[in-house]
Coordinates of C-alpha atoms and ligand atoms in Angstrom, one line a residue:
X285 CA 18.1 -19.9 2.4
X286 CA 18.5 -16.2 2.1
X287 CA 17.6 -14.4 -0.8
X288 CA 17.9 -10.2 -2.1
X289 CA 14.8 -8.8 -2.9
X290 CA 16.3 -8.6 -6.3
X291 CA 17.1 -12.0 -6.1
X292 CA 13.2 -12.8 -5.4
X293 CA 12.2 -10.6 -8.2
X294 CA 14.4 -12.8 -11.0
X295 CA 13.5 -16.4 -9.6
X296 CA 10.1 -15.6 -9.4
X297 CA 10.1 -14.2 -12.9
X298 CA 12.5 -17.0 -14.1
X299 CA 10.3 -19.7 -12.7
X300 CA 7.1 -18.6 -15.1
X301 CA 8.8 -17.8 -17.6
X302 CA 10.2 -21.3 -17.3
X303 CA 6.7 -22.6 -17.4
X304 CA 5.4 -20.8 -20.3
X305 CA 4.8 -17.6 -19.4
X306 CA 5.7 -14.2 -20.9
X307 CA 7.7 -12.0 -18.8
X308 CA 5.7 -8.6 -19.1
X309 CA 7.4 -5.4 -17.8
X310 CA 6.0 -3.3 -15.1
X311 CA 3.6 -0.3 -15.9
X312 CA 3.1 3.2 -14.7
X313 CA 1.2 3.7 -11.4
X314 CA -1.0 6.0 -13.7
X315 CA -3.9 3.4 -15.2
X316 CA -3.5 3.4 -18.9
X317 CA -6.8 2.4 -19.7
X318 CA -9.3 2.7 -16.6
X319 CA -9.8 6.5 -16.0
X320 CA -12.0 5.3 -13.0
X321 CA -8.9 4.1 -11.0
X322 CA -6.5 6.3 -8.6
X323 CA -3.2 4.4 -8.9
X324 CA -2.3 0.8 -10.5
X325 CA -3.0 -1.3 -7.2
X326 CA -2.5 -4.7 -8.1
X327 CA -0.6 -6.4 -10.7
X328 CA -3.9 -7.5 -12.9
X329 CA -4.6 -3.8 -13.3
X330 CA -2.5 -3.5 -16.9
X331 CA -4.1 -7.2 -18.1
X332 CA -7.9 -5.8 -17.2
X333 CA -9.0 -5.5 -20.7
X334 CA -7.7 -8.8 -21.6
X335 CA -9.6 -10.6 -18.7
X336 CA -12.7 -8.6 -20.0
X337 CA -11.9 -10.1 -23.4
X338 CA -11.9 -6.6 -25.2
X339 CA -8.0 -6.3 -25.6
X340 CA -5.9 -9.2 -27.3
X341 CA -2.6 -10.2 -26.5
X342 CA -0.1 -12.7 -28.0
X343 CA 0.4 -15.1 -25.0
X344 CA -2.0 -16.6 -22.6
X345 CA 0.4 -16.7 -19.7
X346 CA 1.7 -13.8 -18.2
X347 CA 4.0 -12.6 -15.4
X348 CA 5.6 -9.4 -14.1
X349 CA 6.5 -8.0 -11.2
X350 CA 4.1 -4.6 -10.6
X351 CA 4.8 -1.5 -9.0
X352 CA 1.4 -0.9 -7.3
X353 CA 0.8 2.0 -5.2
X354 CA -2.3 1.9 -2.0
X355 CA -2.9 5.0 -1.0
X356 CA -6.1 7.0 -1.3
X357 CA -8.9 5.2 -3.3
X358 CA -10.4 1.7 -2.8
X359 CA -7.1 0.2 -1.4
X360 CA -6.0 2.7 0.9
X361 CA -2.9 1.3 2.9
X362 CA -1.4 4.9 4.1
X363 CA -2.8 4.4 7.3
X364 CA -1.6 0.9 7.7
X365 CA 2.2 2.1 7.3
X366 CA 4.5 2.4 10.2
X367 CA 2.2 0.6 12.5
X368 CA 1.7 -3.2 10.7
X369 CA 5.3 -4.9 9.6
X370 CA 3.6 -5.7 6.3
X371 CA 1.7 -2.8 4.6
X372 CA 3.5 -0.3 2.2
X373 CA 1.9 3.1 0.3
X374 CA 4.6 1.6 -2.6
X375 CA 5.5 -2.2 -3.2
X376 CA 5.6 -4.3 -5.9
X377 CA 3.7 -7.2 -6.6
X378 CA 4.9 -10.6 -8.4
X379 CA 2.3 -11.8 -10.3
X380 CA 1.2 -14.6 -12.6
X381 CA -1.4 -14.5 -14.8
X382 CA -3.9 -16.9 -17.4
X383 CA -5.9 -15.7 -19.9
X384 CA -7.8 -18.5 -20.6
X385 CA -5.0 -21.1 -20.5
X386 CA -4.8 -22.9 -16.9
X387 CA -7.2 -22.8 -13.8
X388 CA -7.0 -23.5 -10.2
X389 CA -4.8 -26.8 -10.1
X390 CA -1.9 -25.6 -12.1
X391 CA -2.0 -22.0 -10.3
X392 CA -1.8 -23.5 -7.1
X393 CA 0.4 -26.2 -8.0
X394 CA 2.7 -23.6 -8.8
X395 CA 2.3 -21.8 -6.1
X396 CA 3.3 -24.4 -3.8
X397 CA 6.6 -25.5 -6.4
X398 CA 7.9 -21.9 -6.4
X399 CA 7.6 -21.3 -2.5
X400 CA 8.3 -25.1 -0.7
X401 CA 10.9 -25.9 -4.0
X402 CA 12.5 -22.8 -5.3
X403 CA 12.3 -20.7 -2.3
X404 CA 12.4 -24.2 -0.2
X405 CA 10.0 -22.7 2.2
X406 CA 8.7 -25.3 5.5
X407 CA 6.1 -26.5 4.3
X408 CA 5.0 -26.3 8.3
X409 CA 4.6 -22.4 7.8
X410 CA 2.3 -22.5 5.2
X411 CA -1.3 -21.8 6.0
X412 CA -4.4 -21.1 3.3
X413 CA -7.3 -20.2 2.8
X414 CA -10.2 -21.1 0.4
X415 CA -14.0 -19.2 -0.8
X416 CA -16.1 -21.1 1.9
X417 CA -18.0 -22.6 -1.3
X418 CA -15.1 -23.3 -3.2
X419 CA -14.9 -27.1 -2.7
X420 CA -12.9 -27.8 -5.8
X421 CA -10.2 -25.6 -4.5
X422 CA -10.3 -27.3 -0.8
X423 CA -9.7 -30.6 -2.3
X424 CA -6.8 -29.4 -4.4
X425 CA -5.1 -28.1 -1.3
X426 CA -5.7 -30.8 1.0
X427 CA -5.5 -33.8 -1.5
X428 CA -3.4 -33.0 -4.2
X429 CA -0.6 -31.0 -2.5
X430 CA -1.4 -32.4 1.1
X431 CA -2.0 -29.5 3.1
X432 CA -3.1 -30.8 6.6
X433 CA -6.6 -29.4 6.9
X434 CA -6.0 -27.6 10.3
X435 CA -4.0 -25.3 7.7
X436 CA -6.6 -25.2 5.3
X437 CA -9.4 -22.4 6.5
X438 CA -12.5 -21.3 4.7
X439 CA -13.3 -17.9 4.2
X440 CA -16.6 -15.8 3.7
X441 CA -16.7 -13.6 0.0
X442 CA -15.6 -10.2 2.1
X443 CA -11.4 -12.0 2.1
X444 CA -12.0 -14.8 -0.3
X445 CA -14.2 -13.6 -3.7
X446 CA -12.8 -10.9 -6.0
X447 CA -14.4 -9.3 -8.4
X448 CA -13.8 -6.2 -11.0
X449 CA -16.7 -4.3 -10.4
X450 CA -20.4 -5.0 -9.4
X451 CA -20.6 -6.9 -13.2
X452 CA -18.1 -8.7 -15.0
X453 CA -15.6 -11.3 -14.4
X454 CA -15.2 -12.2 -11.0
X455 CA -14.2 -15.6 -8.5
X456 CA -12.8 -17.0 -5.7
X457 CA -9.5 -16.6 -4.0
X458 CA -6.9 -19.0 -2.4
X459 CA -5.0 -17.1 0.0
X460 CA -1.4 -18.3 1.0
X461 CA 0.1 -17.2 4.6
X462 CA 3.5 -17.6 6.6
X463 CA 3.2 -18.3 10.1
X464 CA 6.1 -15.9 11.9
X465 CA 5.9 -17.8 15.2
X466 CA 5.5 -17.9 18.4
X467 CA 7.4 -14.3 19.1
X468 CA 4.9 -12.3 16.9
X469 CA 1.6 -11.6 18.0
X470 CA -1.4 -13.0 15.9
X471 CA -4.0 -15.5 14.9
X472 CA -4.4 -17.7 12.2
X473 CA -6.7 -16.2 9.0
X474 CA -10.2 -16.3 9.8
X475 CA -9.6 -15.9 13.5
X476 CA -9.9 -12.4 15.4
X477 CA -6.3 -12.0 15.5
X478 CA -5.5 -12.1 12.0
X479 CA -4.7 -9.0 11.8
X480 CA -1.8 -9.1 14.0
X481 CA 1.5 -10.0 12.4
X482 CA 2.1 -13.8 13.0
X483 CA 0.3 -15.2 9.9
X484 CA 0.5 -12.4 7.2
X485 CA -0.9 -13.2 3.5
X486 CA 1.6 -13.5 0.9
X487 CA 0.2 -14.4 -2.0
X488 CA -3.4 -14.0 -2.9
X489 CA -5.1 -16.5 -5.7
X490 CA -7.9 -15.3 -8.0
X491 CA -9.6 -18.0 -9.9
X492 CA -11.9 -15.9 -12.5
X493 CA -14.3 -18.0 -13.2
X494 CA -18.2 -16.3 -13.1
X495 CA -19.2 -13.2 -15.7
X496 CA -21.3 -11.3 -12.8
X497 CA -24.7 -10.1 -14.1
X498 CA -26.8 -6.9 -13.9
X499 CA -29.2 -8.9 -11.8
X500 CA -26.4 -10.7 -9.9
X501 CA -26.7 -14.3 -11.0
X502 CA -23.3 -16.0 -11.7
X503 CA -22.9 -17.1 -15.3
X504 CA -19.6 -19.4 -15.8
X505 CA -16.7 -18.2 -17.6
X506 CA -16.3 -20.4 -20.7
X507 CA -12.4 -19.9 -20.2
X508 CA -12.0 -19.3 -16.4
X509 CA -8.4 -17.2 -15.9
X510 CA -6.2 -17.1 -13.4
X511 CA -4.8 -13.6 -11.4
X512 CA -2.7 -14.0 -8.6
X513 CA -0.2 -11.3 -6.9
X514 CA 2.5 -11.8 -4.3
X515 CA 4.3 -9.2 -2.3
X516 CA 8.2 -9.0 -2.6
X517 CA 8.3 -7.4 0.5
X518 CA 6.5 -9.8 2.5
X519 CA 8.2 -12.7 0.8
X520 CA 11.7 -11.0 1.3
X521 CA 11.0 -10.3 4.8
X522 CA 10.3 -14.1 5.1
X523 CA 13.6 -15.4 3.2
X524 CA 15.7 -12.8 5.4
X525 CA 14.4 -14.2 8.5
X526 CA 13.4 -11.3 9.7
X527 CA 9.5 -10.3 10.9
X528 CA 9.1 -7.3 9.4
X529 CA 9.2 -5.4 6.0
X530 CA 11.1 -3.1 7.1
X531 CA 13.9 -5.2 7.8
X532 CA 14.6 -6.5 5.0
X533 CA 17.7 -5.2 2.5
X534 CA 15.8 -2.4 0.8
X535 CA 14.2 -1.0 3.9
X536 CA 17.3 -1.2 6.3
X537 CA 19.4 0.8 3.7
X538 CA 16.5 3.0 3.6
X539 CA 15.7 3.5 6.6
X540 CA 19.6 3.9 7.3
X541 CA 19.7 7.1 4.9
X542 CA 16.7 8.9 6.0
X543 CA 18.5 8.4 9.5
X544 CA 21.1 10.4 8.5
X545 CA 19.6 12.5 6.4
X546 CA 17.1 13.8 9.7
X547 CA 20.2 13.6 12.2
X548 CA 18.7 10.9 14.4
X549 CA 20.2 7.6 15.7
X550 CA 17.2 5.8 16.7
X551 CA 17.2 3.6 13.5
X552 CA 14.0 1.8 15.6
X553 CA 12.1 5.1 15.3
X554 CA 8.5 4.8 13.6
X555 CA 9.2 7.8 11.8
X556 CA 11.7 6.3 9.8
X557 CA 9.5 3.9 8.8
X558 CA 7.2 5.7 7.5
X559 CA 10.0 7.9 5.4
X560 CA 11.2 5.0 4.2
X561 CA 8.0 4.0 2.5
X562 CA 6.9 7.5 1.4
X563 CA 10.1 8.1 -0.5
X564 CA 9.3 4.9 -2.5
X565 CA 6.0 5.8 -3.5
X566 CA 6.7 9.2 -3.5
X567 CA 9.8 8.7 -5.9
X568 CA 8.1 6.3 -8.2
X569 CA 4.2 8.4 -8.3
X570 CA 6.6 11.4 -9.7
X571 CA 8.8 9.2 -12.3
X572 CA 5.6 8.2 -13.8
X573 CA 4.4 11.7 -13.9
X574 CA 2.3 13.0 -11.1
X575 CA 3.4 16.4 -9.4
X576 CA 2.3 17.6 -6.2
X577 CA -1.0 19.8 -6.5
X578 CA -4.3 20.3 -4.8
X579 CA -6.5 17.9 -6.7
X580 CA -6.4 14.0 -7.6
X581 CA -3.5 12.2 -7.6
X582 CA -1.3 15.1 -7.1
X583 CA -3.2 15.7 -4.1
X584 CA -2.6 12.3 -2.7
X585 CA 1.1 12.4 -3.6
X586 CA 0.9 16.5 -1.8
X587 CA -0.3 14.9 1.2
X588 CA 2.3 11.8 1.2
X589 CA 5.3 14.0 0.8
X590 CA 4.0 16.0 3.6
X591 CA 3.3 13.1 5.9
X592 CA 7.2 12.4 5.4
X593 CA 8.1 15.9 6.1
X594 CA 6.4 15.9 9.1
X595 CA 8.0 12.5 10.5
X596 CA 11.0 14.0 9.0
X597 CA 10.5 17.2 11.8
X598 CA 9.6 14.9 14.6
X599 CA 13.1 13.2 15.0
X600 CA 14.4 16.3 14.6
X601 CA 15.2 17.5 11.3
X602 CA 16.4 20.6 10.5
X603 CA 15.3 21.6 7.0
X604 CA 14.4 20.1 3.8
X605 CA 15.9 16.4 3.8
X606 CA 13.0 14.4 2.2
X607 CA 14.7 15.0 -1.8
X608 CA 17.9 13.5 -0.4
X609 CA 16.9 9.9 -0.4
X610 CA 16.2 10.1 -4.0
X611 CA 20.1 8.8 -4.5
X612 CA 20.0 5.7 -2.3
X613 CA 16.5 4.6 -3.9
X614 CA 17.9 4.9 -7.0
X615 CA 21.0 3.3 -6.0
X616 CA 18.5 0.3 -4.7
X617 CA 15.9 -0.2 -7.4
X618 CA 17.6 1.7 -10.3
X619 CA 18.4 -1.9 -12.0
X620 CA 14.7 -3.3 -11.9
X621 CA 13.0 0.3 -12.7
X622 CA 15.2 2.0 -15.3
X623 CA 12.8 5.1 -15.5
X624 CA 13.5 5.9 -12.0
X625 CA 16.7 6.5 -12.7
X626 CA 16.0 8.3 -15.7
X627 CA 13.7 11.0 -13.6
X628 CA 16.2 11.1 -11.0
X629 CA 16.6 14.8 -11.2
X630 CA 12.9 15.5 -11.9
X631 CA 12.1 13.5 -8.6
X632 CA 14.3 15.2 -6.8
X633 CA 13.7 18.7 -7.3
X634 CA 10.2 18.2 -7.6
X635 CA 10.3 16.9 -3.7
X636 CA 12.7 19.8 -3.1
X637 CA 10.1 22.5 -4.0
X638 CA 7.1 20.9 -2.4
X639 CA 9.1 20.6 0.7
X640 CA 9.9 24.8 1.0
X641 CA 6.8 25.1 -0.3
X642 CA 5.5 23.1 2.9
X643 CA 7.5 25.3 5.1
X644 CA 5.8 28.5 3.4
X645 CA 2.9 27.3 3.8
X646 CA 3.4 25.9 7.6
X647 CA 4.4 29.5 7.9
X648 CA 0.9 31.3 6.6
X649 CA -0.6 28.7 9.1
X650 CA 1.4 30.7 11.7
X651 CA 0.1 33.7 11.0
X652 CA -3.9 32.9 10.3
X653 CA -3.1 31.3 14.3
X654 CA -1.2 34.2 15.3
X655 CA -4.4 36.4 13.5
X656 CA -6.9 34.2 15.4
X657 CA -5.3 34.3 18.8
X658 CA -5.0 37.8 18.6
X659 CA -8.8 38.1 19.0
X660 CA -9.2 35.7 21.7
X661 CA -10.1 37.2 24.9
X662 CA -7.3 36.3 27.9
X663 CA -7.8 32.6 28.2
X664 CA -10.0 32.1 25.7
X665 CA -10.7 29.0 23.8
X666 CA -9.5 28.7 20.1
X667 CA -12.8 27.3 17.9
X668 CA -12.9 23.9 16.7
X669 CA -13.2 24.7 13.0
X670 CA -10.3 26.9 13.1
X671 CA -7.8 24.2 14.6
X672 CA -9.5 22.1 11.9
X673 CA -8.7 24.9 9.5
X674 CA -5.1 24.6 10.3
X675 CA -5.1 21.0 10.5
X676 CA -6.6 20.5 7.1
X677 CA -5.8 23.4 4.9
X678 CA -2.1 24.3 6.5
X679 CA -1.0 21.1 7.5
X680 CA -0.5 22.2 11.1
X681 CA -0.9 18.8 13.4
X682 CA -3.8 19.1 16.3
X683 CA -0.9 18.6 19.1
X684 CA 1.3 21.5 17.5
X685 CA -1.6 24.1 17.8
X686 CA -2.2 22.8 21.2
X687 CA 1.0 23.2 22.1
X688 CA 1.0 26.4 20.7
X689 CA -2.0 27.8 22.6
X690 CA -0.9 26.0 25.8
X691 CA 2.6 28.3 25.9
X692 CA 0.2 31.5 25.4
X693 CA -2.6 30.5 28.1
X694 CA -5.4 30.1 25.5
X695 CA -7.5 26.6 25.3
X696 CA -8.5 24.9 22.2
X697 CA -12.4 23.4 21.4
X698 CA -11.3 19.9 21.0
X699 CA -15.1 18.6 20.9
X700 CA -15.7 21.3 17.9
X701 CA -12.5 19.8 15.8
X702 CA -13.0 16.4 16.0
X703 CA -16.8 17.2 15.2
X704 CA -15.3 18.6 11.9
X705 CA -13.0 15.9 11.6
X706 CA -15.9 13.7 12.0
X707 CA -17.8 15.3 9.3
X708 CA -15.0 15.4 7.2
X709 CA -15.0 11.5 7.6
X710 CA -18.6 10.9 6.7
X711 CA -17.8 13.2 3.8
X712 CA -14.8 10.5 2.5
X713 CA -17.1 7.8 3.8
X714 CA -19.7 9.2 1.2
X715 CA -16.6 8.9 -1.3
X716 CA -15.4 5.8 -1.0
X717 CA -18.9 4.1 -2.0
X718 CA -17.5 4.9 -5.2
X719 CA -15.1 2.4 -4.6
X720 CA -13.1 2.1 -7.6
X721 CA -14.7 4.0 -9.4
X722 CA -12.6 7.0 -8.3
X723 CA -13.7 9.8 -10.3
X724 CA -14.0 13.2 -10.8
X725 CA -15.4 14.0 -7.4
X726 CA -12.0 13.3 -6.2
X727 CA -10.8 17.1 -7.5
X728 CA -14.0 18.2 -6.6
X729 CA -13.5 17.1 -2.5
X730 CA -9.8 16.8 -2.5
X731 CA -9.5 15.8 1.1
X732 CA -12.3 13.7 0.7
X733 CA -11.1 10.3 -0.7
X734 CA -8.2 10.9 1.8
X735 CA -8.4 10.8 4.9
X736 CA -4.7 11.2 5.6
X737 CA -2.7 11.0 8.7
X738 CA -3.8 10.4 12.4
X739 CA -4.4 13.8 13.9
X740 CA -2.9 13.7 16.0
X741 CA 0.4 12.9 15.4
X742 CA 2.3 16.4 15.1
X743 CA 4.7 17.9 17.6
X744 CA 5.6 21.1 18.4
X745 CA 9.2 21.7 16.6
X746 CA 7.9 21.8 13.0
X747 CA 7.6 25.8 13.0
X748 CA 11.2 26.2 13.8
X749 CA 12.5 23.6 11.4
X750 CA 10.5 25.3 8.7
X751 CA 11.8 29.0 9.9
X752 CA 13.8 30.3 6.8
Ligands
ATP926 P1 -3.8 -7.6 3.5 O1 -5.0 -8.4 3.9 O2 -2.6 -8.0 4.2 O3 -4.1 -6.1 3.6 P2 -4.7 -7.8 0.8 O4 -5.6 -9.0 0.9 O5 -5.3 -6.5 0.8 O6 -3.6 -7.9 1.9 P3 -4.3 -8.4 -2.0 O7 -5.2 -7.3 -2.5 O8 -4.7 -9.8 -2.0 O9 -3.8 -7.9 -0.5 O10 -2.9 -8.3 -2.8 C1 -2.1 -9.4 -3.1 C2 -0.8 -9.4 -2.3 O11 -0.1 -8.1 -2.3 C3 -1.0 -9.7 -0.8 O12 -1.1 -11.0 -0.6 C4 0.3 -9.1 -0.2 O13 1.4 -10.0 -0.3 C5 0.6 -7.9 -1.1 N1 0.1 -6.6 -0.5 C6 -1.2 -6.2 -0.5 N2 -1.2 -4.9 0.0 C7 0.0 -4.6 0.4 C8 0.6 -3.4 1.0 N3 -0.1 -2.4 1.3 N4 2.0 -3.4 1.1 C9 2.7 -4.5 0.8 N5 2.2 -5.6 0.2 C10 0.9 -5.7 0.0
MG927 MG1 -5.3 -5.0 2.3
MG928 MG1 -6.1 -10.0 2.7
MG929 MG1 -5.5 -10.8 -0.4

């Protein structure tokens, strides 16, 4: 069977509602009610208070399908995109959720029905994993559905136990994964190779069933609940037969446009990868609000569009191109997210601005290295803090200045700007002990929660592009 991503979206939505559950639309990125969080990463984040009991709803079964953005903050995938077939900035996740009503047998049990019988998935391909502790959910899997146990794997709390925050509701996950073959590189989960992309998690479990203490003892949930979240994108790229996000439907067409749009023909590039994730989470972080600036989210969405523009330059662009996907996004996800469509224009010219504004500011970088360089001795050695300086504050990659230097005979303290890069690291390190609680800090240490592309990943045409 081969199946749309829009496709996915309605059976998976149609098979809980089937089943009792009310289909709930998707929220803003922006958290609604939890000041403490960056962007809405998963698709519990909207249902919080009602799993805390403080907010009431008319149903105890839910589903939706959850635009959730990972970048910056706890869940920080930017990294991760363009070099694994299976992590996105933006994707959405399909979710269904119990407040209350049913518990680890029917969540599983539905699981199982929606990918082996709806999506008629081999059963063969299917691998999971359980809390190591979690006995009851072991013997579901492996007597109840019949999972061989070879397939079934226990996993330590740091994979397999979720919880809120250090008190409060909290429990065990099941993990489901798809096993790509032979072809892709990878071990089964809980092996050192799990992180390749053979066996990738599709859908994650959470049976809620402690209240977490101060003092850390586990008291039981009187009505355990039920969270659980799949990824379209993974489950599309395994019902297109294809190993990779980014070939299935959405991202090919994407990927396609942004090809044009930079003048290459490499449709394999990396690059293009990359822009075609950015311009989803991009696109969607301004429809729900957030505009490019130099603190919080606007900072993480700054540094986003940038990272684009930059892949953008690499395969060769020649001026602003990043707003000009805007169309083809729309044209792709404009049915499931009306409000995209809606902030069309305001997406576009919002990306438009920060994009010259980039190439001004790529400029100024020009000139504090032209500034610098000028009082360098013949042959002299550019100081680490100041490539850093151009790295951080202009956006100019390590490579470019290098290259930059190189043409004019100078050198360039590599030891001194990976020291500040380093320090910069402990800095975001220091950060992200806050965890979720993403706070105020965040404005206060802008690049700190962020520690934003590899460094070195610039090249040397970006001044000319940018050249008015
Ligand atoms: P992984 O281990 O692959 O990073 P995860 O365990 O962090 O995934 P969960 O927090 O359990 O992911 O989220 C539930 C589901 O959402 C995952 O099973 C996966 O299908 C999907 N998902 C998570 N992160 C991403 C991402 N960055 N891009 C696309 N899909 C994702
Ligand atoms: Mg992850
Ligand atoms: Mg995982
Ligand atoms: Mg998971």
């Amino acid at each position: 069977m081969s199946m749309s991503s829009a496709e996915i979206r309605t059976a998976f939505l149609e098979f809980f509602k089937e089943r009792g559950h009310q289909i709930v639309p998707s929220s803003s990125l922006i958290p609604g009610n939890d000041a403490t969080l960056l962007f809405t990463n998963a698709g519990m984040v909207p249902f919080k208070d009602v799993f805390l009991g403080t907010d009431k709803r008319d149903y105890t079964r839910a589903t939706s399908s959850q635009r959730c953005v990972r970048a910056g903050g706890k869940h920080n995938d930017l990294e991760n995109v363009g070099y694994t077939a299976r992590h996105h900035t933006f994707f959405e996740m399909l979710g269904n959720f119990s407040f209350g009503d049913y518990f680890k047998r029917e969540a599983i049990g539905y699981a199982w029905t929606f990918l082996t019988e709806t999506l008629q998935l081999p059963k063969e391909k299917l691998w999971v994993t359980v809390f190591e502790e979690d006995d009851e959910a072991y013997e579901i899997w492996a007597k109840e559905i019949g999972v061989p146990e070879d397939r079934i794997s226990r996993i330590g709390a740091k994979d397999n136990f979720w919880q809120m925050g250090d008190t409060g509701p909290c429990g065990p996950c099941s993990e489901i994964f798809y096993d790509h073959g032979e072809d892709v590189w990878g071990g089964p989960p809980g092996t050192p190779e799990e992180d390749g992309d053979r066996y990738i998690e599709i859908w994650n479990l959470v049976f809620m069933q402690y209240n977490r203490q101060a003092d850390g003892t586990l008291d039981p949930l009187p009505k355990p609940s039920v969270d659980t979240g799949m990824g379209l994108e993974r489950i599309a790229a395994v019902l297109q037969h294809v190993h990779s996000n980014y070939e299935t439907d959405t991202f090919v067409a994407l990927i396609k446009a942004a090809a044009a749009a930079v003048g290459t023909e490499d449709l394999q590039a990396q690059s293009l990868r990359v822009i075609a994730d950015h311009i989803r989470s991009c696109s969607f972080l301004i429809a729900d609000g957030v505009l490019p600036s130099n603190e919080g989210r606007g900072y993480v969405l700054r540094r986003i569009i940038r990272r684009a523009v930059r892949h953008g330059s690499k395969l060769g662009a020649e001026g602003p191109f990043f707003h000009s996907l805007v169309a083809e996004l729309v044209r792709l996800m404009g049915d499931a997210y009306p409000e995209l469509v809606s902030a069309q224009g305001r997406i576009e010219k919002a990306l438009l601005q920060e994009e010259q504004q980039f190439a001004r500011t790529l400029q100024r970088g020009m000139s504090l290295l032209e500034d610098a360089v000028a009082d360098l001795p013949e042959g002299g050695v550019l100081a680490g803090d100041v490539v850093f300086k151009l790295y951080d504050t202009y956006g100019f990659p390590y490579d470019l200045t290098a290259d930059i230097l190189r043409e004019r005979g100078f050198g360039l303290d590599q030891a001194g700007f990976e020291a500040a890069m380093a320090e910069q690291r402990a800095r975001a390190q220091q950060a992200s002990q806050f965890g979720e609680d993403y706070n105020a800090r965040l404005s206060a240490e802008t690049t700190s929660s962020f520690s934003g592309y590899s460094e070195y990943e610039g090249q040397a045409t970006i001044t000319e592009i940018f050249r008015d």
